[in-house]
XYZ file of C-alpha atoms in Angstrom:
345
model
C -131.378 94.827 -2.947
C -132.837 98.106 -4.051
C -135.474 97.911 -1.369
C -132.795 97.450 1.283
C -131.124 100.670 0.251
C -134.265 102.704 -0.312
C -135.629 101.802 3.110
C -132.661 103.414 4.817
C -132.102 106.260 2.384
C -132.087 109.465 4.394
C -133.356 112.930 3.541
C -133.002 116.154 5.532
C -135.566 116.187 8.377
C -138.466 118.567 7.845
C -137.976 120.159 11.260
C -134.474 121.307 10.447
C -135.536 122.855 7.156
C -137.970 124.983 9.095
C -135.313 125.850 11.657
C -132.974 127.152 8.951
C -135.357 130.046 8.330
C -133.935 131.645 11.472
C -130.490 131.806 9.869
C -131.203 133.713 6.679
C -127.520 134.418 5.968
C -126.870 130.727 5.192
C -128.883 128.596 2.715
C -131.075 125.885 4.201
C -130.778 122.171 3.380
C -132.240 120.925 0.098
C -135.846 119.698 -0.096
C -136.523 115.928 0.102
C -137.203 115.764 -3.645
C -134.294 117.191 -5.610
C -134.858 120.376 -7.551
C -131.875 122.299 -8.904
C -131.289 125.574 -7.016
C -128.325 126.800 -9.062
C -128.525 130.165 -10.781
C -127.971 130.244 -14.562
C -124.461 131.559 -13.870
C -123.668 128.639 -11.581
C -125.164 126.163 -14.036
C -122.725 127.519 -16.617
C -119.858 127.365 -14.123
C -120.672 123.766 -13.211
C -120.752 122.848 -16.893
C -117.362 124.428 -17.528
C -115.494 123.409 -14.367
C -117.219 120.177 -13.295
C -118.401 118.755 -16.625
C -121.962 118.847 -15.276
C -124.575 118.827 -18.012
C -128.041 119.800 -16.721
C -129.766 117.631 -19.305
C -127.787 114.574 -18.110
C -127.639 115.374 -14.401
C -130.268 112.907 -13.179
C -129.044 110.261 -15.602
C -125.582 110.572 -14.048
C -127.027 110.311 -10.553
C -128.913 107.158 -11.527
C -125.739 105.661 -13.002
C -123.897 106.192 -9.701
C -126.873 104.799 -7.761
C -126.890 101.679 -9.943
C -123.163 101.162 -9.347
C -123.683 101.311 -5.582
C -126.569 98.837 -5.673
C -124.696 96.436 -7.912
C -121.172 96.601 -6.502
C -121.868 97.345 -2.827
C -125.339 95.999 -2.005
C -124.668 95.903 1.756
C -123.587 99.529 2.042
C -126.014 101.545 4.148
C -125.969 104.936 2.491
C -128.279 107.673 1.349
C -129.233 107.251 -2.282
C -131.243 110.429 -2.862
C -130.302 112.658 -5.783
C -129.068 115.625 -3.707
C -126.706 113.455 -1.670
C -125.159 111.594 -4.598
C -124.724 114.821 -6.558
C -122.227 115.995 -3.921
C -119.886 113.148 -4.813
C -120.313 113.508 -8.567
C -119.542 117.231 -8.423
C -116.533 116.704 -6.166
C -115.073 114.312 -8.748
C -116.202 116.147 -11.899
C -118.831 113.532 -12.766
C -116.347 110.686 -13.064
C -118.502 107.769 -11.910
C -115.655 105.574 -10.677
C -113.945 108.356 -8.729
C -117.268 109.503 -7.259
C -118.003 105.969 -6.074
C -114.546 105.681 -4.521
C -115.073 108.990 -2.727
C -118.403 107.732 -1.353
C -116.745 104.544 -0.086
C -113.922 106.568 1.496
C -116.532 108.836 3.095
C -118.124 105.866 4.853
C -114.802 104.129 5.529
C -113.709 107.153 7.547
C -116.524 106.501 9.991
C -115.412 102.898 10.434
C -111.713 103.620 10.887
C -112.152 106.636 13.184
C -115.011 105.842 15.585
C -113.835 108.367 18.197
C -114.769 111.115 15.717
C -117.995 109.743 14.310
C -119.643 107.972 17.232
C -122.615 109.994 18.527
C -121.592 112.900 16.287
C -123.983 115.808 16.789
C -123.626 119.530 17.585
C -124.504 119.269 21.275
C -121.475 117.009 21.846
C -119.083 119.708 20.536
C -120.730 122.749 22.116
C -117.622 123.288 24.250
C -115.536 123.570 21.053
C -117.965 126.072 19.545
C -118.114 128.071 22.792
C -114.317 128.259 22.851
C -114.270 129.979 19.470
C -112.148 127.364 17.711
C -114.025 127.725 14.421
C -116.791 129.549 12.617
C -117.981 130.338 9.108
C -117.840 133.976 8.041
C -121.318 135.215 7.078
C -120.410 136.643 3.667
C -119.098 134.501 0.814
C -116.288 135.943 -1.270
C -116.891 137.361 -4.789
C -116.468 133.838 -6.179
C -119.365 132.632 -4.016
C -117.109 130.640 -1.671
C -117.850 130.559 2.062
C -114.857 131.068 4.336
C -114.223 128.536 7.082
C -112.350 130.411 9.820
C -110.162 128.471 12.283
C -108.306 129.661 15.390
C -106.133 126.723 16.536
C -104.479 128.837 19.246
C -107.753 129.009 21.173
C -107.407 125.324 22.074
C -105.087 124.117 24.831
C -104.339 120.397 25.363
C -105.747 120.467 28.897
C -109.078 121.892 27.655
C -110.362 118.684 26.010
C -109.082 116.026 23.551
C -107.964 117.389 20.171
C -110.308 114.951 18.436
C -113.230 117.110 19.621
C -111.936 119.856 17.306
C -112.036 117.373 14.445
C -115.629 116.487 15.325
C -116.681 120.147 15.230
C -114.819 120.640 11.949
C -116.547 117.653 10.371
C -120.009 118.810 11.419
C -119.234 122.230 9.955
C -118.166 120.706 6.644
C -121.317 118.592 6.546
C -123.432 121.710 6.929
C -121.401 123.724 4.449
C -121.693 121.127 1.689
C -125.500 121.036 1.748
C -126.079 124.097 -0.483
C -125.468 123.431 -4.162
C -123.599 126.730 -4.389
C -120.833 125.340 -2.162
C -120.677 122.130 -4.162
C -119.946 124.165 -7.292
C -117.952 127.101 -5.898
C -115.926 125.250 -3.295
C -114.627 126.514 0.039
C -111.862 128.782 1.340
C -110.103 128.166 4.669
C -108.631 130.965 6.773
C -106.601 129.916 9.824
C -105.253 132.370 12.391
C -102.356 130.724 14.237
C -102.075 133.400 16.923
C -101.245 131.704 20.215
C -100.163 128.360 18.749
C -97.176 127.016 20.666
C -95.347 123.740 21.156
C -98.147 122.163 23.175
C -100.759 122.645 20.448
C -98.426 121.916 17.540
C -97.105 118.592 18.821
C -100.217 117.285 20.587
C -102.106 115.794 17.590
C -99.053 113.943 16.240
C -98.356 113.062 12.597
C -100.680 110.041 12.580
C -103.684 112.159 13.552
C -102.628 114.899 11.141
C -102.492 112.389 8.314
C -105.973 111.057 9.102
C -107.394 114.602 9.010
C -105.708 115.324 5.677
C -106.903 111.993 4.264
C -110.512 112.776 5.109
C -110.369 116.317 3.699
C -108.632 115.254 0.480
C -110.053 111.841 -0.275
C -112.950 111.228 2.104
C -115.263 114.214 1.897
C -117.163 115.669 -1.096
C -115.954 119.243 -0.882
C -113.590 121.298 -3.031
C -111.094 123.269 -0.934
C -109.962 126.081 -3.212
C -107.496 127.897 -0.925
C -105.971 127.669 2.559
C -104.829 131.014 3.963
C -102.614 130.975 7.060
C -102.134 134.177 9.037
C -100.057 135.022 12.117
C -98.239 131.713 11.883
C -95.395 131.269 14.406
C -91.926 130.091 13.477
C -92.821 126.525 14.425
C -95.423 126.436 11.649
C -92.641 125.531 9.240
C -92.149 122.382 11.270
C -95.893 121.693 11.345
C -96.211 122.142 7.597
C -93.137 119.988 6.954
C -94.993 117.099 8.592
C -98.308 117.754 6.825
C -96.965 118.489 3.340
C -95.960 114.901 2.404
C -99.594 113.875 2.887
C -100.916 116.663 0.643
C -101.488 116.226 -3.048
C -99.421 118.620 -5.120
C -102.427 120.705 -6.153
C -103.577 121.066 -2.546
C -100.098 121.958 -1.282
C -99.951 124.747 -3.859
C -103.153 126.234 -2.444
C -101.567 127.013 0.922
C -100.684 130.705 1.285
C -98.693 131.912 4.312
C -99.258 135.589 5.098
C -97.456 136.051 8.414
C -98.827 139.242 9.984
C -99.168 141.020 6.619
C -102.819 142.019 6.261
C -102.164 143.450 2.808
C -101.056 140.015 1.674
C -104.228 138.513 3.174
C -106.388 141.112 1.418
C -104.900 140.179 -1.949
C -106.378 136.715 -1.441
C -109.517 137.480 0.590
C -111.126 140.851 -0.007
C -111.652 143.151 3.027
C -115.371 143.309 2.170
C -115.874 139.761 3.527
C -113.404 139.928 6.425
C -114.208 141.093 9.981
C -112.745 144.302 11.351
C -110.174 142.386 13.402
C -108.482 141.409 10.128
C -108.687 144.773 8.420
C -112.075 144.040 6.898
C -115.314 145.945 6.577
C -117.797 143.174 7.411
C -118.321 144.166 11.042
C -116.929 142.630 14.205
C -116.055 138.942 14.294
C -119.069 136.966 15.524
C -118.249 133.393 16.529
C -121.734 132.691 17.868
C -123.881 132.816 14.711
C -122.453 129.603 13.265
C -122.657 127.893 16.659
C -126.356 128.688 16.893
C -126.958 127.439 13.362
C -125.276 124.091 14.054
C -126.964 123.616 17.419
C -130.350 124.315 15.841
C -129.689 121.434 13.412
C -129.284 118.807 16.124
C -132.055 116.541 14.807
C -130.602 116.576 11.314
C -127.244 115.288 12.534
C -128.814 112.700 14.825
C -130.482 111.187 11.765
C -127.266 111.421 9.753
C -124.695 110.108 12.241
C -126.305 108.520 15.294
C -127.323 105.381 13.426
C -125.880 101.857 13.016
C -122.497 101.521 11.322
C -123.090 102.073 7.570
C -120.342 99.539 6.781
C -121.547 96.798 9.096
C -121.031 93.560 7.200
C -118.968 95.237 4.483
C -115.395 94.006 4.092
C -113.034 96.809 3.123
C -109.745 96.212 1.313
C -106.649 97.309 3.209
C -106.137 100.102 0.687
C -109.282 101.836 1.965
C -108.171 101.874 5.595
C -106.171 104.857 6.817
C -102.495 104.001 6.843
C -101.403 103.565 10.403
C -104.146 101.145 11.447
C -101.434 98.475 11.261
C -98.550 100.894 11.771
C -97.654 99.849 15.297
C -94.597 101.651 16.586
C -94.165 103.763 13.465
C -96.606 106.350 14.847
C -94.396 106.902 17.893
C -91.336 107.225 15.643
C -93.168 109.827 13.572
C -94.176 111.702 16.710
C -90.562 111.905 17.873
C -89.561 113.206 14.443
C -92.275 115.863 14.648
C -91.146 117.062 18.064
C -87.515 117.297 16.961
C -88.500 119.423 13.945
C -90.717 121.684 16.021
C -88.035 122.279 18.618
C -85.613 123.124 15.815
C -88.031 125.740 14.449
C -89.062 127.172 17.812
């Protein structure tokens, strides 16, 4: 069994590690053989916040690896130290919860093939060119990178909304590679300028729930804050649909600023924001992150353009996104969403 897993265990391709040198503002992927890159300050932070003990780190990784080999011998997954550490850190080194997160991570690929099939940067270049998302080049004082979204840039007749989800997922995969992000977490900033009825109602509640499920329970990243700026009146309707799917702690991390830049600056310092948002970090550049992702094409081909990692694995119904057997309930939910949005418009 161990040989089956080890033979398909993946490590970051050498070519992409060399490519990352051209993007000095963002850390490159970890080396094939794990070596801790955390500063002494981050080691202390991980100990305090994540219950990570450096002297037990590799023992904990081996314990999770043994659980996978014993309980899920047919699961095709990476088993290298750097990869498994992501899941342990995201669940504060609780072995059972880390294993469940890993299974959810792979289950998402099985239940949402339109997102994960042939997932690589070149297939979402149109999303990147549109300026739907980027990562700001400077982390905040807490070491957290800021994922910047502009939903109003997308129009339903541009391309399917699921392409935005594909670009978002690739961005998260790249962001979670550095150990700093695994410890510090991530901040989201979303500018809702230009969002109208067509954008708000197009995804539908079923799609919204699947996105929330992946971010909360299916991806090894810690989202520390979600800042919404320039939200229209209909955002109350949007959030009313999303909120029931959010865990209480996550719902509390949403901050709505309206058009008040002073409110935004109390949560994200001007020193890391672009000039367009009252910051001092230069003009907003949407192209730097696009270039970084596109230069990592080979890395994502290895990661995602492979056989189904759950082929031959039978998943319990509890692991499948609710709605796979929902039938007409999705349409009922969509009608409810539209009625709420019209009320708020």
